[in-house]
Tab-separated table of C-alpha atoms in Angstrom:
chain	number	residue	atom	x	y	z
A	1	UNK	CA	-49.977	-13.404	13.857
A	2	UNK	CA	-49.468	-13.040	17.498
A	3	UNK	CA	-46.313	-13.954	18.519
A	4	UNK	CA	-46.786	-16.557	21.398
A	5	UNK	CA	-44.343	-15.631	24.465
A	6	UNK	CA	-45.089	-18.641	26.684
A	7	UNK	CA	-43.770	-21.656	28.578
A	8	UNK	CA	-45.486	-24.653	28.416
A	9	UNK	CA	-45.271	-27.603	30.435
A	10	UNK	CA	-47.076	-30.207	29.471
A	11	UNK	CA	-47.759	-33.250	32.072
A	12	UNK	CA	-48.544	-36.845	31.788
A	13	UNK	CA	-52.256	-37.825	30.409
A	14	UNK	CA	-53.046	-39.766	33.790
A	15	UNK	CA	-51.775	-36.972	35.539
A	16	UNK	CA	-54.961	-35.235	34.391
A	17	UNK	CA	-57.355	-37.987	34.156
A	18	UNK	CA	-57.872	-41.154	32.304
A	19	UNK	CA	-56.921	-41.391	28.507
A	20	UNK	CA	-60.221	-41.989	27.503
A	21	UNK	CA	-61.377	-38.479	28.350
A	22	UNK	CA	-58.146	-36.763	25.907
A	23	UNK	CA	-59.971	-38.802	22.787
A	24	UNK	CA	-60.828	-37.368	19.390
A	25	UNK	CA	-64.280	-37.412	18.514
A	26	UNK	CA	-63.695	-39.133	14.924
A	27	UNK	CA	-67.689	-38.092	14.265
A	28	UNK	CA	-67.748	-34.952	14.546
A	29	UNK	CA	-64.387	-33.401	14.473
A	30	UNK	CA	-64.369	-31.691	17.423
A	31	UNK	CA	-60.764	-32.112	19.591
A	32	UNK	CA	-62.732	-33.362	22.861
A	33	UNK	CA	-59.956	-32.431	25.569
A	34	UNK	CA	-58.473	-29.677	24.742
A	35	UNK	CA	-57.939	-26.831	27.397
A	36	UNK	CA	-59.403	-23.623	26.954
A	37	UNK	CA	-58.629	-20.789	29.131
A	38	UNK	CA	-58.953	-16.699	29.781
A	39	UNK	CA	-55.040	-15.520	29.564
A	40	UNK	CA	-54.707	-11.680	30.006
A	41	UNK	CA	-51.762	-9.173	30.364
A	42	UNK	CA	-53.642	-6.999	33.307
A	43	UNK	CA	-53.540	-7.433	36.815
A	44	UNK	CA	-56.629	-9.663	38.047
A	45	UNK	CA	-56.492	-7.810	41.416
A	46	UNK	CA	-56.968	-11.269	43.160
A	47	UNK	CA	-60.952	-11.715	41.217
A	48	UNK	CA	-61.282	-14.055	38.376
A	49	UNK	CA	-64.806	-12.397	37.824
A	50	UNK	CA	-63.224	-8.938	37.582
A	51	UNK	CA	-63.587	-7.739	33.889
A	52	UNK	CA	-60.260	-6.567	32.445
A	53	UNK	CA	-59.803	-4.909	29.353
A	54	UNK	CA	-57.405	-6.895	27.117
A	55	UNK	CA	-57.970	-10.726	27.314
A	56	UNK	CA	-56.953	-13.497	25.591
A	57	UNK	CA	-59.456	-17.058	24.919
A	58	UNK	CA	-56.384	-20.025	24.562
A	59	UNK	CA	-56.320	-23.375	23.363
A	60	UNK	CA	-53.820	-25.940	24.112
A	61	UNK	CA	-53.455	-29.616	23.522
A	62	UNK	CA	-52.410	-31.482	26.672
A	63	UNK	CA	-51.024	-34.615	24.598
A	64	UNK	CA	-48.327	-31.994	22.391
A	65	UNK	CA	-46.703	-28.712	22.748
A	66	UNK	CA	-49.503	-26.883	20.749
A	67	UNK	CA	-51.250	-23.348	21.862
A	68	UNK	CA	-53.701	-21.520	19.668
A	69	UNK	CA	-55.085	-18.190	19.970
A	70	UNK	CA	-58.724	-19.173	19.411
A	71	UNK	CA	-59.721	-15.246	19.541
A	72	UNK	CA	-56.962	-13.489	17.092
A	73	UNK	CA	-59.956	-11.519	15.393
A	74	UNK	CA	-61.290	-9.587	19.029
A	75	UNK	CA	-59.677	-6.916	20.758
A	76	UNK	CA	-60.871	-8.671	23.884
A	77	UNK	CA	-62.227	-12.382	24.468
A	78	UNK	CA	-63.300	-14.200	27.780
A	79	UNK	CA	-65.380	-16.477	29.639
A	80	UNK	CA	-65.183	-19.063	27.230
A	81	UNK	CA	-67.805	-22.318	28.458
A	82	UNK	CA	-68.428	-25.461	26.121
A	83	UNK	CA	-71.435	-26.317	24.997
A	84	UNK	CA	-73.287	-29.367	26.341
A	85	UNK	CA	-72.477	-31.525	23.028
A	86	UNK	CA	-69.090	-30.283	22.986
A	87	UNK	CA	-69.371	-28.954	19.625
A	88	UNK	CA	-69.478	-25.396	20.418
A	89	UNK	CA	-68.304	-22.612	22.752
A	90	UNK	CA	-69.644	-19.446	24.218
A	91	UNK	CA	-67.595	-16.334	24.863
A	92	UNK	CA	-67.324	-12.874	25.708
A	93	UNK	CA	-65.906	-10.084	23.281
A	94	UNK	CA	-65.637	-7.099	21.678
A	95	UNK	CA	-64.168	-6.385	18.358
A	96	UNK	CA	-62.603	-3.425	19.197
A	97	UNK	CA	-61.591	-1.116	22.270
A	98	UNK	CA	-64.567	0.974	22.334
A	99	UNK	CA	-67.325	-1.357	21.455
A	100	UNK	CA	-69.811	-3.038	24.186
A	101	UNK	CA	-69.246	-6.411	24.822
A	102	UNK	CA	-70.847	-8.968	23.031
A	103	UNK	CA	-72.211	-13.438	23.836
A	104	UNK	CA	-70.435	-14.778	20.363
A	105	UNK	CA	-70.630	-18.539	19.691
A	106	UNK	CA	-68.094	-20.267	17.859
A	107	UNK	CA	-68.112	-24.056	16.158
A	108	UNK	CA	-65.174	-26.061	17.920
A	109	UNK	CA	-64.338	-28.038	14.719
A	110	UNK	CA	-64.148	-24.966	12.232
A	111	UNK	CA	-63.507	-22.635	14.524
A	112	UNK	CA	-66.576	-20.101	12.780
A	113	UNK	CA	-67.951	-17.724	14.988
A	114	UNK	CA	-71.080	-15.606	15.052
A	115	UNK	CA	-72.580	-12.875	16.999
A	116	UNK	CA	-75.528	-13.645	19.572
A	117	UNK	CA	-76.282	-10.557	21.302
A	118	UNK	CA	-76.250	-6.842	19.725
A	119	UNK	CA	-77.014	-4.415	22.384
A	120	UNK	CA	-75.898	-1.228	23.654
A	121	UNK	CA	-74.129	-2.223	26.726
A	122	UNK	CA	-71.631	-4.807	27.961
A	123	UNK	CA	-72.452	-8.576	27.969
A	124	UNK	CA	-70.758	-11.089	30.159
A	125	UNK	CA	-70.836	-14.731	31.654
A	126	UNK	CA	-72.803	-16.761	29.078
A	127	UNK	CA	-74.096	-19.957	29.890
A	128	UNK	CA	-75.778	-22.252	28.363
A	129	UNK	CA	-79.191	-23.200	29.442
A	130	UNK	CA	-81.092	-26.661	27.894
A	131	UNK	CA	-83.801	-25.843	25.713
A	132	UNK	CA	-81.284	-23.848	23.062
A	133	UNK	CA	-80.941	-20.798	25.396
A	134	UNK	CA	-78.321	-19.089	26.765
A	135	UNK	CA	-78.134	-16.697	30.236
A	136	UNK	CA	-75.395	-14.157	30.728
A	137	UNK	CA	-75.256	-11.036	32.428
A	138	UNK	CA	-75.465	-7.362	31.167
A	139	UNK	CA	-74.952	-4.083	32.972
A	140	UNK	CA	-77.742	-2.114	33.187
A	141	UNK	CA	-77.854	1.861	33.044
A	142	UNK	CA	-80.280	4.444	34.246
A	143	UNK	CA	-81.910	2.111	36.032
A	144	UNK	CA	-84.618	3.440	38.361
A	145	UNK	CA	-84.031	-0.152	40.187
A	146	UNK	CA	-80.890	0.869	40.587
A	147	UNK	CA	-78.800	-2.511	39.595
A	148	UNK	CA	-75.780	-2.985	38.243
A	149	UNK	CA	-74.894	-6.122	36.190
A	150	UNK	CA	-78.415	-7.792	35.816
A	151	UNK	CA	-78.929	-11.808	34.695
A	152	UNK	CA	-80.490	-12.039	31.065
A	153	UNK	CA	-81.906	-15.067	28.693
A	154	UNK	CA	-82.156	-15.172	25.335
A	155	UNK	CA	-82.513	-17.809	22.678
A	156	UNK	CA	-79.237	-19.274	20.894
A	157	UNK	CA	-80.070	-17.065	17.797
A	158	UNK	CA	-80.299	-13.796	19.954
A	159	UNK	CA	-83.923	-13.339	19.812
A	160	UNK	CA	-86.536	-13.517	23.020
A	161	UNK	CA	-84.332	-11.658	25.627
A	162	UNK	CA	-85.727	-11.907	28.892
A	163	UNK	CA	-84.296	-10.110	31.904
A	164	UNK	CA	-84.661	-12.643	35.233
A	165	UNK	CA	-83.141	-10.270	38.284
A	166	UNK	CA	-84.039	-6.551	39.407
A	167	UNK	CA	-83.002	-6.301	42.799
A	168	UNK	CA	-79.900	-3.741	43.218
A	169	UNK	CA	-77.171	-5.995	43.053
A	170	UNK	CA	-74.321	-7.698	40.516
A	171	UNK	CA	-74.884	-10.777	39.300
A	172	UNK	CA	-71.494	-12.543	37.880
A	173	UNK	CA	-69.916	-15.499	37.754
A	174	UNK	CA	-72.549	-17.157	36.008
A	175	UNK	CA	-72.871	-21.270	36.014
A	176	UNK	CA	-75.678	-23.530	35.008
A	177	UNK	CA	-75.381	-26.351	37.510
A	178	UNK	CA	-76.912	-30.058	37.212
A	179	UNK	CA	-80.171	-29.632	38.571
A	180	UNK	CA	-81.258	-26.827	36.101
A	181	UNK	CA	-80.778	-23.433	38.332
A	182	UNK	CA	-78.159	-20.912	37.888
A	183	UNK	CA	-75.784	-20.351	40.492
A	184	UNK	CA	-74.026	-16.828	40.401
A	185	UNK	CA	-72.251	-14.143	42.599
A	186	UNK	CA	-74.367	-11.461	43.798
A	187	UNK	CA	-73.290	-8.606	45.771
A	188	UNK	CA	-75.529	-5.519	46.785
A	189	UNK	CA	-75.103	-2.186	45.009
A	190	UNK	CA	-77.828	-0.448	47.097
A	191	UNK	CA	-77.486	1.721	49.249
A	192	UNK	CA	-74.497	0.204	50.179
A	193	UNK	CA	-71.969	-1.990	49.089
A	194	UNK	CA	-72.759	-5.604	50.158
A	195	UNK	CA	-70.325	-8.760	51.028
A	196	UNK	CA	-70.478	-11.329	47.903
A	197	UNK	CA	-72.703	-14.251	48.122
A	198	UNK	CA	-73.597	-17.484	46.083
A	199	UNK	CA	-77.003	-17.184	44.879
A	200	UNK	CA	-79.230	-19.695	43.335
A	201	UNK	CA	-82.319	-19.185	40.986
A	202	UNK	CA	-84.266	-20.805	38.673
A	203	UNK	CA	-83.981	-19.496	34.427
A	204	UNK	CA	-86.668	-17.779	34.908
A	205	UNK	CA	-85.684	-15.898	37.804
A	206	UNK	CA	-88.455	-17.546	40.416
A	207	UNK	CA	-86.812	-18.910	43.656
A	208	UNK	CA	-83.956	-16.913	44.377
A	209	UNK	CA	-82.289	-17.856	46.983
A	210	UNK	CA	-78.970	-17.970	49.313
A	211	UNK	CA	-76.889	-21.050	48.114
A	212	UNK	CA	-73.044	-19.658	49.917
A	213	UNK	CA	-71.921	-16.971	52.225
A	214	UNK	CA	-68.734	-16.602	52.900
A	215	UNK	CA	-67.497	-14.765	56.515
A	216	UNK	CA	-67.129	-10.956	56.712
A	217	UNK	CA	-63.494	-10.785	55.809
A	218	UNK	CA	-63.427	-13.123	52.785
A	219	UNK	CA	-64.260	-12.738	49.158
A	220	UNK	CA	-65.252	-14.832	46.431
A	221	UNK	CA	-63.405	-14.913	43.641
A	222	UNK	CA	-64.726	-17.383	40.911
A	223	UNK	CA	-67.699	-18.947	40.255
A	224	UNK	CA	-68.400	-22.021	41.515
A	225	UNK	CA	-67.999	-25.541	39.961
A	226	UNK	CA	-69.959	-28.662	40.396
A	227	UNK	CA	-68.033	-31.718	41.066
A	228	UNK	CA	-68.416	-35.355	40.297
A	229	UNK	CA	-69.209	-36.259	43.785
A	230	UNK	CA	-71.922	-33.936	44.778
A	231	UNK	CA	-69.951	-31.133	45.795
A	232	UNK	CA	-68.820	-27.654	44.117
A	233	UNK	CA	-65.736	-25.899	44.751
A	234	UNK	CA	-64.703	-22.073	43.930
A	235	UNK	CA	-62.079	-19.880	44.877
A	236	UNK	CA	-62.219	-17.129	48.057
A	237	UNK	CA	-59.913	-14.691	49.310
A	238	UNK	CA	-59.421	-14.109	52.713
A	239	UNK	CA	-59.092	-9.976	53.568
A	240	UNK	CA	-58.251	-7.434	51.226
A	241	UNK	CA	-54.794	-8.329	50.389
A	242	UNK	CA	-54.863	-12.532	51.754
A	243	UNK	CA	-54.586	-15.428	50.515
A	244	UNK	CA	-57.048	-16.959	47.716
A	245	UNK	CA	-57.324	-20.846	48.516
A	246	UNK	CA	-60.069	-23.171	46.837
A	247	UNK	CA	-62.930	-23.713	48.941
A	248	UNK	CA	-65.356	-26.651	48.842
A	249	UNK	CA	-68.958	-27.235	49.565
A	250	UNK	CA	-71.832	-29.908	49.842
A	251	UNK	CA	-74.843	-29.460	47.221
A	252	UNK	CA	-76.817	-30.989	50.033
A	253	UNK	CA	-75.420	-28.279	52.870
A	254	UNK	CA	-73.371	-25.829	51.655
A	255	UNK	CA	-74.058	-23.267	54.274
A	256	UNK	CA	-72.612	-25.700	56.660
A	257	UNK	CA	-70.078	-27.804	54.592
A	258	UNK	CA	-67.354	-25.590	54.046
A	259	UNK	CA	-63.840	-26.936	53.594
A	260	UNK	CA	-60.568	-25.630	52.703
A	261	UNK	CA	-58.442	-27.089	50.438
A	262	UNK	CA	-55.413	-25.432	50.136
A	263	UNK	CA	-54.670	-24.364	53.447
A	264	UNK	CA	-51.369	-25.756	53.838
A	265	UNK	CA	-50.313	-24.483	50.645
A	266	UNK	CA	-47.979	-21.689	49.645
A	267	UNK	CA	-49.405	-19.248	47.258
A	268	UNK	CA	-52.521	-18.060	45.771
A	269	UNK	CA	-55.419	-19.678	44.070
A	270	UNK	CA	-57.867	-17.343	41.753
A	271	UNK	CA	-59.826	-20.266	39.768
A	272	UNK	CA	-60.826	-24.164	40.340
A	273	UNK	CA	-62.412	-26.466	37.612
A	274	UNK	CA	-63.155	-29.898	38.566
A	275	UNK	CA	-62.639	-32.738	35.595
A	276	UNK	CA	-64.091	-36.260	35.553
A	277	UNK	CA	-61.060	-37.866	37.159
A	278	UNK	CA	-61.755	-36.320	40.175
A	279	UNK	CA	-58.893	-33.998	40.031
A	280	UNK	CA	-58.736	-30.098	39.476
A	281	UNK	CA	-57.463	-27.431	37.182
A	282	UNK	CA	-56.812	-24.213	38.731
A	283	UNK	CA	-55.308	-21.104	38.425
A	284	UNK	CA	-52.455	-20.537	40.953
A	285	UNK	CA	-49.338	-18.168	41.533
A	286	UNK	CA	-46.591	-19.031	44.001
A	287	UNK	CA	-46.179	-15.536	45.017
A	288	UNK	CA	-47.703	-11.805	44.387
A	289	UNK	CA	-44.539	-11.069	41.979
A	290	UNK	CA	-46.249	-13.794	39.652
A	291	UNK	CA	-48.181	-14.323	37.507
A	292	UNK	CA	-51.199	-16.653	37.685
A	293	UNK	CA	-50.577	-20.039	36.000
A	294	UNK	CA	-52.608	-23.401	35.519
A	295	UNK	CA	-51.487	-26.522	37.213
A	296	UNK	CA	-53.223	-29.550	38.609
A	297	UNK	CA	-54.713	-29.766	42.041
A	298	UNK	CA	-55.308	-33.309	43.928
A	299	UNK	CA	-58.360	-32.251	45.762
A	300	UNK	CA	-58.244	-35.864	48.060
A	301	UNK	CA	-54.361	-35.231	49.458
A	302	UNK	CA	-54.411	-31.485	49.152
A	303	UNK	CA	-51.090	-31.405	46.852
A	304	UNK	CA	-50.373	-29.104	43.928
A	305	UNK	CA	-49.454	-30.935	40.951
A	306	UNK	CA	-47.369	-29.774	38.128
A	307	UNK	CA	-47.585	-26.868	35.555
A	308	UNK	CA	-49.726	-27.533	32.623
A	309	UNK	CA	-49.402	-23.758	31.185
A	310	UNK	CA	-47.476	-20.553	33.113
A	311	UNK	CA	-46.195	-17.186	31.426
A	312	UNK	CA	-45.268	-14.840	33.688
A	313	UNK	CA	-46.194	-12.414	30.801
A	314	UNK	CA	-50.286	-12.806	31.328
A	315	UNK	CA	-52.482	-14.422	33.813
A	316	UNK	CA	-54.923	-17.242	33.495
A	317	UNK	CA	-58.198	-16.397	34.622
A	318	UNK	CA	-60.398	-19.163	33.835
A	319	UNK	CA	-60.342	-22.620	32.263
A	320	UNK	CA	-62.839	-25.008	30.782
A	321	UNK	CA	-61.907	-28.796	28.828
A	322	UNK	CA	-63.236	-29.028	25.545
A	323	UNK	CA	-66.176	-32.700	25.626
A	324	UNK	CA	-69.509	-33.814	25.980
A	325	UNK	CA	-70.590	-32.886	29.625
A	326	UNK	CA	-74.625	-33.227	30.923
A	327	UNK	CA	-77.213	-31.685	29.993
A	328	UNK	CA	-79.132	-29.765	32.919
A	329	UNK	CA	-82.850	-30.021	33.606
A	330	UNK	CA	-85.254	-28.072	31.790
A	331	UNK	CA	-86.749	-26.640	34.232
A	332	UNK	CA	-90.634	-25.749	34.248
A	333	UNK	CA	-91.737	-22.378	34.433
A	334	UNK	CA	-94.359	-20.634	36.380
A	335	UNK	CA	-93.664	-17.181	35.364
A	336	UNK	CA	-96.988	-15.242	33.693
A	337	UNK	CA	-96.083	-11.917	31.792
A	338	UNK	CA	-100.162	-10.975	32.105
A	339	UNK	CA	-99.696	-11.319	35.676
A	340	UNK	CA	-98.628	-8.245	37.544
A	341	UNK	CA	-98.203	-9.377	41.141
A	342	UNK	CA	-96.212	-12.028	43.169
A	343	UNK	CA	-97.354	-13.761	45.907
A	344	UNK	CA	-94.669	-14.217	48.955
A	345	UNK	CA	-95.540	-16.726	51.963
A	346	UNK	CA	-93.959	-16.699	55.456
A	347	UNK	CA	-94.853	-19.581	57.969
A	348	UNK	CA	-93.979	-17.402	60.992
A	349	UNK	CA	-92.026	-14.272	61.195
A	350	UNK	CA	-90.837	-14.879	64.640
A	351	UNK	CA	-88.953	-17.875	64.246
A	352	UNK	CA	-85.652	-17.137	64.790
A	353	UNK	CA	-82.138	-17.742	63.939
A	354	UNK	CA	-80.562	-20.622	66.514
A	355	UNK	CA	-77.331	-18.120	67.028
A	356	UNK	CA	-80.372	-15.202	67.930
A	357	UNK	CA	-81.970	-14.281	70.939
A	358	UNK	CA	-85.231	-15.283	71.115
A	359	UNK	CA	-86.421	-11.963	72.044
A	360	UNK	CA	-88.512	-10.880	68.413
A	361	UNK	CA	-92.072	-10.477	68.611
A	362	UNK	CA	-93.831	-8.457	66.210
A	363	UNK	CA	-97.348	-8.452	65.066
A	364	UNK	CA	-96.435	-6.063	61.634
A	365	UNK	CA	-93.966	-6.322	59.240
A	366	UNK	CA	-92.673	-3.264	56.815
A	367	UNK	CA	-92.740	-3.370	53.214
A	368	UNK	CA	-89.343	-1.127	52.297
A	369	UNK	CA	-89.074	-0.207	48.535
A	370	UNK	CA	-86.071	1.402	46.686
A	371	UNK	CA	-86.947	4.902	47.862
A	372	UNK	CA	-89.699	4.405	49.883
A	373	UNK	CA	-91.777	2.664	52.256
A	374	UNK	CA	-94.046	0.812	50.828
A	375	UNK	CA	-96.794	0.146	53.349
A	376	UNK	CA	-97.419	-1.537	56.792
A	377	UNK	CA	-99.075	-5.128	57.200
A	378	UNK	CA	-100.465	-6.592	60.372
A	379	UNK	CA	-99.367	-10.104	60.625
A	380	UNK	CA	-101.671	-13.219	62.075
A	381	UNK	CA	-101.391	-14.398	65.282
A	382	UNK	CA	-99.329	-17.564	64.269
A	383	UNK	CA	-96.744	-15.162	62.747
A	384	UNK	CA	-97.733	-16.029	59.397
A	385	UNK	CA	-98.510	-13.764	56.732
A	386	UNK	CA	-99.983	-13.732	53.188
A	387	UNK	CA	-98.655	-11.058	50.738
A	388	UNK	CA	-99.215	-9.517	47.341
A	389	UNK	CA	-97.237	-7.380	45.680
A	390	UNK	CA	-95.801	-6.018	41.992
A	391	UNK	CA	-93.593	-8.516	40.510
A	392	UNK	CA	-90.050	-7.242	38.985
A	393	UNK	CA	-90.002	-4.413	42.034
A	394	UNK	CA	-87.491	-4.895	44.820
A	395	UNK	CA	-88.147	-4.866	48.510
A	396	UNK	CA	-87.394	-5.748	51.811
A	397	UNK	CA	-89.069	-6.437	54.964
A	398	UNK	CA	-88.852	-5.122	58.484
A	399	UNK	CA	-90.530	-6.101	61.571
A	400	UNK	CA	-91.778	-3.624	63.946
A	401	UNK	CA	-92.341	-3.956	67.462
A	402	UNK	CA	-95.072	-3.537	69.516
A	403	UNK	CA	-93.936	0.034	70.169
A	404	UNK	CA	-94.072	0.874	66.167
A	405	UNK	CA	-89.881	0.953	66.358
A	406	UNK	CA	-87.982	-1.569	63.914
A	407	UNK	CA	-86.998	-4.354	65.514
A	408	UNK	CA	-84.735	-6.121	62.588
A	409	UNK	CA	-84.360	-5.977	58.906
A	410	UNK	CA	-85.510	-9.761	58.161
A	411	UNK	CA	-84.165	-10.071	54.442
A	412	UNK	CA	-82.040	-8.511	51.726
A	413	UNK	CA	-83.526	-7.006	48.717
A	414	UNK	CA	-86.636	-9.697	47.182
A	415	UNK	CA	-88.165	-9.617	43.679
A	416	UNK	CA	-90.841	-11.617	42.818
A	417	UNK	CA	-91.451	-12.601	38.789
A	418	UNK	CA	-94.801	-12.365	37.649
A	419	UNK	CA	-97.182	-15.093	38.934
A	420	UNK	CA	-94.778	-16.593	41.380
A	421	UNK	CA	-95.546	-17.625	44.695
A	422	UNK	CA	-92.563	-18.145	47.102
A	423	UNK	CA	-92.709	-19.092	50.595
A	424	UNK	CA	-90.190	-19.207	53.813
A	425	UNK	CA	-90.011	-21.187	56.964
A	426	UNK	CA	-89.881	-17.726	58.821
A	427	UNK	CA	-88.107	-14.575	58.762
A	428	UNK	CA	-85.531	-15.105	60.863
A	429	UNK	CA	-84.444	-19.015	60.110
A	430	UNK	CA	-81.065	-20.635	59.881
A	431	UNK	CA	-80.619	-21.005	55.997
């Protein structure tokens, strides 16, 4: 038995939201509001989507003074997200120190758990996707594409694993939102290390896409969380060693939407998680001698609440509430496996940015591979261009002057699935 070193404070049930959403589901046994959280002993480093190596999944019962260890059995457990009947929860774990992490599953109401994936290497972020799937993310060694931690599918029994994303970058931080695509942290791994962004894509990896980017000195530092309102709110950290407040976004606009929360607040936020009542449970620490604890957040006034769980033994790295929540849309998909090419539409590559010069004019753009160049094509006289090219590679595109020089690197890294056919306004347009 571990022996549980903790203080618990415990706060009224309106505090947190109505009483209706702390009921026991009578039908199925499973104890719909309990709090579940990531607690570990290691130093986060101001990231909830770091990846330490000795974590803790926790249950506690907001109406008593209970906590369980829900993950006695693992050596390390994390990432824990509820399933979409509330019945069962995914997590992250590994038996033992030197074994890969593993997706496990484990039934709410008798608390059985079984293994999902069995693969070499590590395994992190599960989500659940409608249609009895799952995505998570998996590092990915000697990799000619030259990624790091890669987005994966599979089916809820481990079978029909499917990898979705082969440009060079991490993907973390994964979250299924309402409208069926998966939202997730990227950041470049080649050839250099990029600034992290919010990306959006469908399941089946068509349609990736820039959802969030934060300003050059900031970081994000959870994933991001879809409120009841229409928004979604996440944690960022402002320099190196700044402050980590809880930023909030428009679905509609969230390149241009962005407000701060908890600006006027002393402290340190690593982790948001918006409940039903239109409040928040994050994960906060007054100074950098603490330890990160998990309080209530009014969103509406800006004001901390009180202390539902802090240890200054461990931090809490991530939370989730134990109910019935909606189900995404099944997306359809387009993606052909007996297809080997993608086709990628641009309107007109000289449309430009509104904070750009309108100086570009190019008549050829430059297909860049990961140690190559790929090939030159001329564009039409509109702008526009038309192109094919093998699905699952990565590339980017350059246009070149009239002169044959480079005039700008339009894009990141872009990988097209099999079959798909993606199109943009124009190289160079405000996102």
């Amino acid at each position: 038995m571990i022996k549980i070193r903790a203080t618990l404070v415990f706060t009224v049930l309106m505090a947190i939201g109505s009483a209706s959403f702390f009921t026991q589901s009578c039908k199925n046994n499973t104890p719909d509001g309990m709090i579940i959280f990531t607690r570990t002993a290691d130093d986060l480093k101001g990231d909830s989507s770091a990846y330490t190596s000795h974590c803790q999944i926790i249950a506690i019962d907001p109406r008593g003074s209970s906590l369980n260890v829900l993950s006695n059995d693992y050596y390390s457990a994390q990432s824990p997200v509820i399933s979409y009947d509330g019945k069962h929860m995914l997590f992250s774990g590994k038996l033992t120190k030197n074994d890969a992490s593993q997706i496990w599953e484990m039934n709410l109401a008798s608390h059985k758990v079984r293994q999902v994936t069995s693969m070499a290497d590590n395994c992190f972020c599960p989500d659940y996707l409608p249609g009895e799937r799952i995505v998570f993310s998996k590092i990915i060694t000697n990799d000619t594409l030259k990624a790091g931690y890669s987005i994966f599918t599979c089916n809820l029994d481990g079978s029909n694993t499917q990898r979705i994303t082969f440009n060079p970058a991490d993907y973390r931080a994964l979250n299924v939102m309402k409208d069926g695509r998966v939202l997730t942290i990227e950041s470049q791994v080649y050839p250099e290390r990029g600034n992290r962004i919010l990306m959006v894509l469908r399941p089946d990896g068509t349609k990736a896409e820039l959802f969030y980017n934060s300003a050059a000195d900031s970081k994000i530092t959870s994933s991001a969380k879809e409120t009841t309102d229409g928004r979604l709110v996440f944690t960022e950290k402002n320099g190196l060693a700044g402050k980590g407040n809880i930023i909030s976004i428009s679905y509609n606009r969230p390149l241009h939407s962005t407000k701060n929360l908890s600006s006027e607040i002393t402290g340190d936020f690593m982790y948001a998680l918006p409940l039903s009542s239109g409040k928040l449970l994050v994960s906060y620490r007054k100074s950098l001698s603490e330890r990160y604890g998990l309080y209530e957040f009014d969103p509406e006034n800006q004001v901390l609440g009180k202390a539902i769980y802090a240890d200054n033994s461990y931090n809490v790295a991530d939370v989730v509430v134990t109910g019935m929540h909606e189900r995404p849309k099944n997306l359809p998909s387009e993606v052909d496996m007996g297809v080997k090419t993608g086709l990628l539409l641009c309107q007109d590559v000289n449309v430009l940015n509104p904070q750009q010069a309108n100086t570009i004019k190019s008549s050829t753009i430059q297909i860049v591979g990961i140690d190559s160049i790929l090939g030159r094509v001329d564009v039409e006289s509109d702008g526009s261009f038309y192109l094919k090219v093998i699905a699952d590679k990565p590339f980017r595109i350059q246009t070149i002057g009239k002169d044959g020089t480079v005039v700008q690197s339009t894009c990141g890294w872009i990988s097209l699935r099999p079959n798909e056919r993606r199109g943009c306004i124009g190289c160079h347009e405000d996102p």
